[in-house]
Coordinates of C-alpha atoms in Angstrom, one line a residue:
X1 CA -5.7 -0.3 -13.6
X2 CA -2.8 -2.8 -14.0
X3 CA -3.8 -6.1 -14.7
X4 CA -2.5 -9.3 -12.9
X5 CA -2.0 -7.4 -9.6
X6 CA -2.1 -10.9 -6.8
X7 CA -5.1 -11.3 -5.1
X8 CA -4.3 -9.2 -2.0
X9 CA -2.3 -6.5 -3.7
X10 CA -5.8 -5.9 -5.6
X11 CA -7.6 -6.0 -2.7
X12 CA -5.6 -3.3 -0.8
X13 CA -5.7 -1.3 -4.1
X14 CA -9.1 -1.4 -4.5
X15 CA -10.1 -0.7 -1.2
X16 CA -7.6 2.3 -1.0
X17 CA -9.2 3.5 -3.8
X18 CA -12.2 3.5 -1.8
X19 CA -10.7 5.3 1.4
X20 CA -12.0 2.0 3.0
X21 CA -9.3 1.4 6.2
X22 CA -10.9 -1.3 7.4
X23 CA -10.6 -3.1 3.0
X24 CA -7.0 -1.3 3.2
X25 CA -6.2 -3.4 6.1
X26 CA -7.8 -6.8 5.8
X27 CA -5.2 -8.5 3.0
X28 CA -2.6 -7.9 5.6
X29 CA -1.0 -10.4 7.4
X30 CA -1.9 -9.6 11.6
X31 CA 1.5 -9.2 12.5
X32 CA 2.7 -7.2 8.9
X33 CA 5.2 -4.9 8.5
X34 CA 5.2 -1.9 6.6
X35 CA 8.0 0.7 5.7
X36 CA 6.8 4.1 4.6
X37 CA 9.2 6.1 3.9
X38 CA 12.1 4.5 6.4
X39 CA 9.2 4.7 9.3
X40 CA 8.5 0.9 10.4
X41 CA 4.8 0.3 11.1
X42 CA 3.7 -3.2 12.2
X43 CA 0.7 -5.2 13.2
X44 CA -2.9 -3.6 12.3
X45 CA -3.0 -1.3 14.8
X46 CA 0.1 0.6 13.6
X47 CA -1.2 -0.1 10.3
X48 CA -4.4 1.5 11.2
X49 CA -3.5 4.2 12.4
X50 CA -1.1 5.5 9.6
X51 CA -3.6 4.8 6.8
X52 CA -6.2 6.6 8.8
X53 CA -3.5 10.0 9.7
X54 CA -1.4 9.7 6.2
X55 CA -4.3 8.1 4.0
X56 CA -7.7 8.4 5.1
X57 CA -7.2 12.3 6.2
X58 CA -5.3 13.1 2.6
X59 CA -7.8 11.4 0.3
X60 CA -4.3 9.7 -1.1
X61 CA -5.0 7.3 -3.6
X62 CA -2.7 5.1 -5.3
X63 CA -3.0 4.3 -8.9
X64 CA -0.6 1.5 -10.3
X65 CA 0.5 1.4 -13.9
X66 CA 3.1 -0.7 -13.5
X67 CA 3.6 -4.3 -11.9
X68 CA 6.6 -6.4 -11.9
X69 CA 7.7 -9.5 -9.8
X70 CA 11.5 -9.0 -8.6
X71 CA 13.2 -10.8 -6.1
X72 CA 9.9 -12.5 -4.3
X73 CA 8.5 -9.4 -4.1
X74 CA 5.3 -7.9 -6.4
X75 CA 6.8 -4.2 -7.4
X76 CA 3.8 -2.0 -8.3
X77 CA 4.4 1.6 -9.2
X78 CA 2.0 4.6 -9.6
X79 CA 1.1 7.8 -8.8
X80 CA -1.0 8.6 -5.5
X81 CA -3.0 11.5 -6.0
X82 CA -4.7 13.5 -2.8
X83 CA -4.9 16.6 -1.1
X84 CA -1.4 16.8 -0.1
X85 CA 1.8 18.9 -0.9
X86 CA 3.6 17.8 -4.5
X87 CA 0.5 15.6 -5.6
X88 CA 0.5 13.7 -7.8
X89 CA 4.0 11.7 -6.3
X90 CA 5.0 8.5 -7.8
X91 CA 5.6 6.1 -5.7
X92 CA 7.1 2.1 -5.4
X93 CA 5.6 -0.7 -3.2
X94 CA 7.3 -3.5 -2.8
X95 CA 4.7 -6.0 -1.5
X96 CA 6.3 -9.9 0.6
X97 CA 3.2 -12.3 0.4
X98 CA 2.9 -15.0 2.4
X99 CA 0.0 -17.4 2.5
X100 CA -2.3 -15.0 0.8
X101 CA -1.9 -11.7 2.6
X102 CA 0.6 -8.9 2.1
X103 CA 3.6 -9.7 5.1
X104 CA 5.5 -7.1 4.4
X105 CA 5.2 -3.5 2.5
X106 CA 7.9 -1.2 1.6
X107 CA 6.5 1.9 0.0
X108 CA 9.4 4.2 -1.7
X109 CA 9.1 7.5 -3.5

């Protein structure tokens, strides 16, 4: 596990880790935008929903071994691992905080 990670970039990591959506969701800002992929999600029950269908029902996991601060944003890259086509995948997530919680997510192969 990378060191360091901000408080709720751990806590969505750890809770991913765990398949927990509810943990997954809670560092999230309520009105939170995340880009998977070019797909806009926003608010928790967007959010929801695609960690539950693309998450939750893979088993992916994300492991990050990497953690850099560019631009305002925390850049964490890793592998996510699962039962899904090509895995492991490396992946980038570009995390916005604001006031403690993650605003915004772009996640990137």
């Amino acid at each position: 596990m990378v060191p360091d990670l901000p408080k709720p970039v751990a806590a969505y990591v750890e809770a991913n880790a765990q398949l927990d959506v509810d943990g997954m969701l809670k560092p999230f800002a309520a009105d939170a935008v995340l880009s998977d992929n070019g797909k806009r999600h926003e608010g928790h029950a967007e959010l929801r929903t695609l960690f539950e269908d693309e998450v939750i029902a893979v088993k992916a996991i994300f492991t990050p071994d990497a953690v850099r601060h560019e631009g305002g944003q925390v850049v964490v890259e890793g592998p996510a691992h699962g039962d899904f086509k090509g895995s492991p995948i490396r992946f980038t997530y570009r995390f916005t905080l604001e006031n403690d919680a993650i605003k915004a997510l772009e996640i990137t192969v």
